[in-house]
């Protein structure tokens, strides 16, 4: 049967120019399927340009602007060695923060390395993304105070800021959201991975695996030296994480997987995919819950060179697949010393049980011989207060109006614990103030998110930070592979002893 003129036009518009063959490679699944929609709401004025066909020149210019560079040294200092030798070292100064000694040529000048377990006094990179002043209780994303962003921006708007360095215009944001939605679908083959996990598998174990598995779908044709491809990887990572996180939750619960919807926001989509009732299509998530989760995501989006971020950077420095690098970051975040603090806060409040028990537990916390510790107070970086905690406390109190009585009781215990602790010299002298985890756990629990999913939520939030840090590192002129040194205290060179002589 001969095709009509209309049919031929559609074929030329949608299927020609090799676009169909490249649909699952050069285009996102969401963008590809959207081209055939009959819903006028999804027919953007320029449907093919939701960021897919931005010129390489524009991306390279943007990449060059965001690439960090170490400042020129304007000061010098002298290091005097035990034998009296004087060595001159350069001093570097950024736009904010303490000055740093440049020891890159220290070994060449002295034959010595520095010893700094945990890198607590070493700068491992130059970065322009996030800045923390622990003494002032200050956190900046691209120069903007976290309090201002939390009061005026959504998480997805903050993602744009971290990724591109500037706050978006209304049209920028609309286009960015469209690009993210285009990438939220995952290959159906990836769903098969979930069938192989033990039903009792921890969600973080699942996320480590499936995020790493994305590298098997995006590897052969991925050129991480191309800034345009790096930008697309960043958006894919932001977009696919909530879908896969929700899939892991639904799998552990034995519930059918739910797909994202184009009419929902980023955070609404995640909650929809998590909690959609297959028997009640009319059910909606309360707006205050969406707002609360959005705040949690925004507050945890990035936090300088922490353990998981440094893990992503070191993995990336070997030019590894970026999805594998993010998987490494997830594994690092999974550790209870890093990402499990809000879960520990909930468990602590449950152990305290009621406000009348607080004085007893305060004394237990002061006892060095007692294993009990007040969780959610103090921070390795913030020595005054955690600015994120102030925002989260307000959000928590707003959420409490919709809480069930059980969680209202938990919040009342938390508030009373905070009041007593902040009036106690033991906590004041040690500068132990509530941190963001103290309240976020209560909010997540009210959202009906199981405690073993708390760290997954943290990872969902931190994905934008990880991928921006990876992308920033890859934009530098020279990417040096991470290679820490050690202070060896083992045996000196020994003579080998044959088996019959031992």
PDB file of N, CA, C and O in Angstrom, residues 336 339-353 372-378 410-411 413-414 417 433-445 451 454:
ATOM      1  N   UNK A 336      28.926   3.428  58.200  1.00  0.00           N
ATOM      2  CA  UNK A 336      28.197   4.076  59.299  1.00  0.00           C
ATOM      3  C   UNK A 336      28.860   5.350  59.812  1.00  0.00           C
ATOM      4  O   UNK A 336      28.181   6.210  60.384  1.00  0.00           O
ATOM      5  N   UNK A 339      27.543   7.959  56.174  1.00  0.00           N
ATOM      6  CA  UNK A 339      26.178   8.217  55.731  1.00  0.00           C
ATOM      7  C   UNK A 339      25.065   7.720  56.636  1.00  0.00           C
ATOM      8  O   UNK A 339      23.890   7.908  56.321  1.00  0.00           O
ATOM      9  N   UNK A 340      25.412   7.083  57.741  1.00  0.00           N
ATOM     10  CA  UNK A 340      24.358   6.473  58.551  1.00  0.00           C
ATOM     11  C   UNK A 340      23.954   7.250  59.787  1.00  0.00           C
ATOM     12  O   UNK A 340      23.289   6.709  60.678  1.00  0.00           O
ATOM     13  N   UNK A 341      24.336   8.532  59.866  1.00  0.00           N
ATOM     14  CA  UNK A 341      24.114   9.295  61.095  1.00  0.00           C
ATOM     15  C   UNK A 341      22.637   9.536  61.411  1.00  0.00           C
ATOM     16  O   UNK A 341      22.229   9.467  62.577  1.00  0.00           O
ATOM     17  N   UNK A 342      21.822   9.833  60.389  1.00  0.00           N
ATOM     18  CA  UNK A 342      20.405  10.113  60.702  1.00  0.00           C
ATOM     19  C   UNK A 342      19.668   8.869  61.182  1.00  0.00           C
ATOM     20  O   UNK A 342      18.771   8.946  62.022  1.00  0.00           O
ATOM     21  N   UNK A 343      20.063   7.703  60.663  1.00  0.00           N
ATOM     22  CA  UNK A 343      19.493   6.454  61.159  1.00  0.00           C
ATOM     23  C   UNK A 343      19.888   6.247  62.625  1.00  0.00           C
ATOM     24  O   UNK A 343      19.074   5.830  63.451  1.00  0.00           O
ATOM     25  N   UNK A 344      21.160   6.556  62.940  1.00  0.00           N
ATOM     26  CA  UNK A 344      21.626   6.417  64.323  1.00  0.00           C
ATOM     27  C   UNK A 344      20.874   7.361  65.258  1.00  0.00           C
ATOM     28  O   UNK A 344      20.603   7.011  66.419  1.00  0.00           O
ATOM     29  N   UNK A 345      20.502   8.544  64.753  1.00  0.00           N
ATOM     30  CA  UNK A 345      19.740   9.501  65.573  1.00  0.00           C
ATOM     31  C   UNK A 345      18.361   8.947  65.922  1.00  0.00           C
ATOM     32  O   UNK A 345      17.904   9.068  67.071  1.00  0.00           O
ATOM     33  N   UNK A 346      17.698   8.353  64.950  1.00  0.00           N
ATOM     34  CA  UNK A 346      16.377   7.765  65.191  1.00  0.00           C
ATOM     35  C   UNK A 346      16.476   6.650  66.223  1.00  0.00           C
ATOM     36  O   UNK A 346      15.662   6.562  67.155  1.00  0.00           O
ATOM     37  N   UNK A 347      17.475   5.795  66.060  1.00  0.00           N
ATOM     38  CA  UNK A 347      17.648   4.679  66.991  1.00  0.00           C
ATOM     39  C   UNK A 347      17.947   5.183  68.407  1.00  0.00           C
ATOM     40  O   UNK A 347      17.496   4.602  69.398  1.00  0.00           O
ATOM     41  N   UNK A 348      18.698   6.292  68.507  1.00  0.00           N
ATOM     42  CA  UNK A 348      18.990   6.878  69.808  1.00  0.00           C
ATOM     43  C   UNK A 348      17.720   7.414  70.463  1.00  0.00           C
ATOM     44  O   UNK A 348      17.467   7.172  71.656  1.00  0.00           O
ATOM     45  N   UNK A 349      16.901   8.147  69.705  1.00  0.00           N
ATOM     46  CA  UNK A 349      15.660   8.704  70.249  1.00  0.00           C
ATOM     47  C   UNK A 349      14.711   7.590  70.681  1.00  0.00           C
ATOM     48  O   UNK A 349      14.012   7.710  71.694  1.00  0.00           O
ATOM     49  N   UNK A 350      14.692   6.501  69.913  1.00  0.00           N
ATOM     50  CA  UNK A 350      13.861   5.362  70.287  1.00  0.00           C
ATOM     51  C   UNK A 350      14.365   4.729  71.582  1.00  0.00           C
ATOM     52  O   UNK A 350      13.564   4.297  72.419  1.00  0.00           O
ATOM     53  N   UNK A 351      15.683   4.688  71.753  1.00  0.00           N
ATOM     54  CA  UNK A 351      16.246   4.124  72.976  1.00  0.00           C
ATOM     55  C   UNK A 351      15.917   5.000  74.188  1.00  0.00           C
ATOM     56  O   UNK A 351      15.610   4.480  75.268  1.00  0.00           O
ATOM     57  N   UNK A 352      15.983   6.321  74.014  1.00  0.00           N
ATOM     58  CA  UNK A 352      15.656   7.226  75.128  1.00  0.00           C
ATOM     59  C   UNK A 352      14.208   7.037  75.560  1.00  0.00           C
ATOM     60  O   UNK A 352      13.888   7.026  76.747  1.00  0.00           O
ATOM     61  N   UNK A 353      13.315   6.901  74.567  1.00  0.00           N
ATOM     62  CA  UNK A 353      11.934   6.519  74.862  1.00  0.00           C
ATOM     63  C   UNK A 353      10.996   7.628  75.243  1.00  0.00           C
ATOM     64  O   UNK A 353       9.926   7.774  74.663  1.00  0.00           O
ATOM     65  N   UNK A 372      27.146   4.516  75.344  1.00  0.00           N
ATOM     66  CA  UNK A 372      26.091   5.366  74.792  1.00  0.00           C
ATOM     67  C   UNK A 372      26.649   6.731  74.390  1.00  0.00           C
ATOM     68  O   UNK A 372      27.437   7.339  75.117  1.00  0.00           O
ATOM     69  N   UNK A 373      26.215   7.226  73.229  1.00  0.00           N
ATOM     70  CA  UNK A 373      26.604   8.540  72.753  1.00  0.00           C
ATOM     71  C   UNK A 373      25.377   9.284  72.229  1.00  0.00           C
ATOM     72  O   UNK A 373      24.469   8.676  71.659  1.00  0.00           O
ATOM     73  N   UNK A 374      25.370  10.598  72.445  1.00  0.00           N
ATOM     74  CA  UNK A 374      24.305  11.432  71.895  1.00  0.00           C
ATOM     75  C   UNK A 374      24.588  11.630  70.415  1.00  0.00           C
ATOM     76  O   UNK A 374      25.570  12.276  70.034  1.00  0.00           O
ATOM     77  N   UNK A 375      23.772  11.048  69.569  1.00  0.00           N
ATOM     78  CA  UNK A 375      23.967  11.135  68.118  1.00  0.00           C
ATOM     79  C   UNK A 375      23.312  12.408  67.574  1.00  0.00           C
ATOM     80  O   UNK A 375      22.302  12.875  68.093  1.00  0.00           O
ATOM     81  N   UNK A 376      23.890  12.944  66.493  1.00  0.00           N
ATOM     82  CA  UNK A 376      23.320  14.127  65.859  1.00  0.00           C
ATOM     83  C   UNK A 376      23.838  15.428  66.432  1.00  0.00           C
ATOM     84  O   UNK A 376      23.363  16.504  66.059  1.00  0.00           O
ATOM     85  N   UNK A 377      24.824  15.339  67.344  1.00  0.00           N
ATOM     86  CA  UNK A 377      25.430  16.545  67.911  1.00  0.00           C
ATOM     87  C   UNK A 377      26.899  16.588  67.518  1.00  0.00           C
ATOM     88  O   UNK A 377      27.614  15.579  67.573  1.00  0.00           O
ATOM     89  N   UNK A 378      27.345  17.771  67.136  1.00  0.00           N
ATOM     90  CA  UNK A 378      28.737  17.929  66.735  1.00  0.00           C
ATOM     91  C   UNK A 378      28.956  17.522  65.286  1.00  0.00           C
ATOM     92  O   UNK A 378      28.130  16.836  64.672  1.00  0.00           O
ATOM     93  N   UNK A 410       8.321  11.632  69.288  1.00  0.00           N
ATOM     94  CA  UNK A 410       9.751  11.564  69.014  1.00  0.00           C
ATOM     95  C   UNK A 410      10.331  12.957  68.826  1.00  0.00           C
ATOM     96  O   UNK A 410      11.433  13.260  69.314  1.00  0.00           O
ATOM     97  N   UNK A 411       9.604  13.825  68.135  1.00  0.00           N
ATOM     98  CA  UNK A 411      10.073  15.196  67.928  1.00  0.00           C
ATOM     99  C   UNK A 411      10.153  15.943  69.251  1.00  0.00           C
ATOM    100  O   UNK A 411      11.087  16.703  69.492  1.00  0.00           O
ATOM    101  N   UNK A 413      10.792  14.676  72.123  1.00  0.00           N
ATOM    102  CA  UNK A 413      11.997  14.183  72.798  1.00  0.00           C
ATOM    103  C   UNK A 413      13.225  14.877  72.205  1.00  0.00           C
ATOM    104  O   UNK A 413      14.126  15.320  72.929  1.00  0.00           O
ATOM    105  N   UNK A 414      13.264  14.985  70.881  1.00  0.00           N
ATOM    106  CA  UNK A 414      14.395  15.618  70.206  1.00  0.00           C
ATOM    107  C   UNK A 414      14.538  17.080  70.614  1.00  0.00           C
ATOM    108  O   UNK A 414      15.644  17.562  70.892  1.00  0.00           O
ATOM    109  N   UNK A 417      15.761  17.254  74.209  1.00  0.00           N
ATOM    110  CA  UNK A 417      17.168  16.863  74.250  1.00  0.00           C
ATOM    111  C   UNK A 417      18.040  18.015  73.777  1.00  0.00           C
ATOM    112  O   UNK A 417      19.086  18.316  74.383  1.00  0.00           O
ATOM    113  N   UNK A 433      26.866  21.023  68.894  1.00  0.00           N
ATOM    114  CA  UNK A 433      25.576  21.563  68.505  1.00  0.00           C
ATOM    115  C   UNK A 433      24.856  20.571  67.606  1.00  0.00           C
ATOM    116  O   UNK A 433      25.488  19.738  66.951  1.00  0.00           O
ATOM    117  N   UNK A 434      23.517  20.661  67.525  1.00  0.00           N
ATOM    118  CA  UNK A 434      22.788  19.742  66.633  1.00  0.00           C
ATOM    119  C   UNK A 434      23.241  19.899  65.185  1.00  0.00           C
ATOM    120  O   UNK A 434      23.448  21.021  64.717  1.00  0.00           O
ATOM    121  N   UNK A 435      23.411  18.784  64.477  1.00  0.00           N
ATOM    122  CA  UNK A 435      23.724  18.851  63.060  1.00  0.00           C
ATOM    123  C   UNK A 435      22.493  18.459  62.248  1.00  0.00           C
ATOM    124  O   UNK A 435      21.426  18.172  62.803  1.00  0.00           O
ATOM    125  N   UNK A 436      22.624  18.451  60.942  1.00  0.00           N
ATOM    126  CA  UNK A 436      21.467  18.246  60.065  1.00  0.00           C
ATOM    127  C   UNK A 436      20.818  16.880  60.273  1.00  0.00           C
ATOM    128  O   UNK A 436      19.600  16.718  60.105  1.00  0.00           O
ATOM    129  N   UNK A 437      21.594  15.889  60.676  1.00  0.00           N
ATOM    130  CA  UNK A 437      21.062  14.535  60.859  1.00  0.00           C
ATOM    131  C   UNK A 437      20.107  14.439  62.046  1.00  0.00           C
ATOM    132  O   UNK A 437      19.280  13.525  62.106  1.00  0.00           O
ATOM    133  N   UNK A 438      20.237  15.367  62.976  1.00  0.00           N
ATOM    134  CA  UNK A 438      19.419  15.312  64.182  1.00  0.00           C
ATOM    135  C   UNK A 438      17.932  15.402  63.852  1.00  0.00           C
ATOM    136  O   UNK A 438      17.098  14.786  64.507  1.00  0.00           O
ATOM    137  N   UNK A 439      17.599  16.163  62.800  1.00  0.00           N
ATOM    138  CA  UNK A 439      16.188  16.334  62.449  1.00  0.00           C
ATOM    139  C   UNK A 439      15.771  15.591  61.185  1.00  0.00           C
ATOM    140  O   UNK A 439      14.611  15.223  61.035  1.00  0.00           O
ATOM    141  N   UNK A 440      16.716  15.385  60.259  1.00  0.00           N
ATOM    142  CA  UNK A 440      16.332  14.786  58.972  1.00  0.00           C
ATOM    143  C   UNK A 440      15.785  13.374  59.135  1.00  0.00           C
ATOM    144  O   UNK A 440      14.898  12.949  58.395  1.00  0.00           O
ATOM    145  N   UNK A 441      16.295  12.625  60.104  1.00  0.00           N
ATOM    146  CA  UNK A 441      15.804  11.262  60.322  1.00  0.00           C
ATOM    147  C   UNK A 441      14.333  11.239  60.700  1.00  0.00           C
ATOM    148  O   UNK A 441      13.577  10.367  60.246  1.00  0.00           O
ATOM    149  N   UNK A 442      13.903  12.205  61.524  1.00  0.00           N
ATOM    150  CA  UNK A 442      12.489  12.273  61.928  1.00  0.00           C
ATOM    151  C   UNK A 442      11.606  12.553  60.717  1.00  0.00           C
ATOM    152  O   UNK A 442      10.537  11.954  60.549  1.00  0.00           O
ATOM    153  N   UNK A 443      12.070  13.454  59.852  1.00  0.00           N
ATOM    154  CA  UNK A 443      11.296  13.786  58.651  1.00  0.00           C
ATOM    155  C   UNK A 443      11.203  12.570  57.731  1.00  0.00           C
ATOM    156  O   UNK A 443      10.122  12.248  57.211  1.00  0.00           O
ATOM    157  N   UNK A 444      12.318  11.878  57.524  1.00  0.00           N
ATOM    158  CA  UNK A 444      12.309  10.704  56.649  1.00  0.00           C
ATOM    159  C   UNK A 444      11.401   9.610  57.209  1.00  0.00           C
ATOM    160  O   UNK A 444      10.691   8.932  56.457  1.00  0.00           O
ATOM    161  N   UNK A 445      11.400   9.465  58.510  1.00  0.00           N
ATOM    162  CA  UNK A 445      10.526   8.466  59.109  1.00  0.00           C
ATOM    163  C   UNK A 445       9.061   8.833  58.899  1.00  0.00           C
ATOM    164  O   UNK A 445       8.223   7.969  58.632  1.00  0.00           O
ATOM    165  N   UNK A 451      14.242   2.868  57.659  1.00  0.00           N
ATOM    166  CA  UNK A 451      15.562   3.343  58.071  1.00  0.00           C
ATOM    167  C   UNK A 451      16.684   2.826  57.170  1.00  0.00           C
ATOM    168  O   UNK A 451      17.685   3.520  56.983  1.00  0.00           O
ATOM    169  N   UNK A 454      17.444   5.279  54.441  1.00  0.00           N
ATOM    170  CA  UNK A 454      17.908   6.635  54.765  1.00  0.00           C
ATOM    171  C   UNK A 454      19.179   6.985  53.999  1.00  0.00           C
ATOM    172  O   UNK A 454      19.317   8.081  53.460  1.00  0.00           O
TER     173      UNK A 454
END
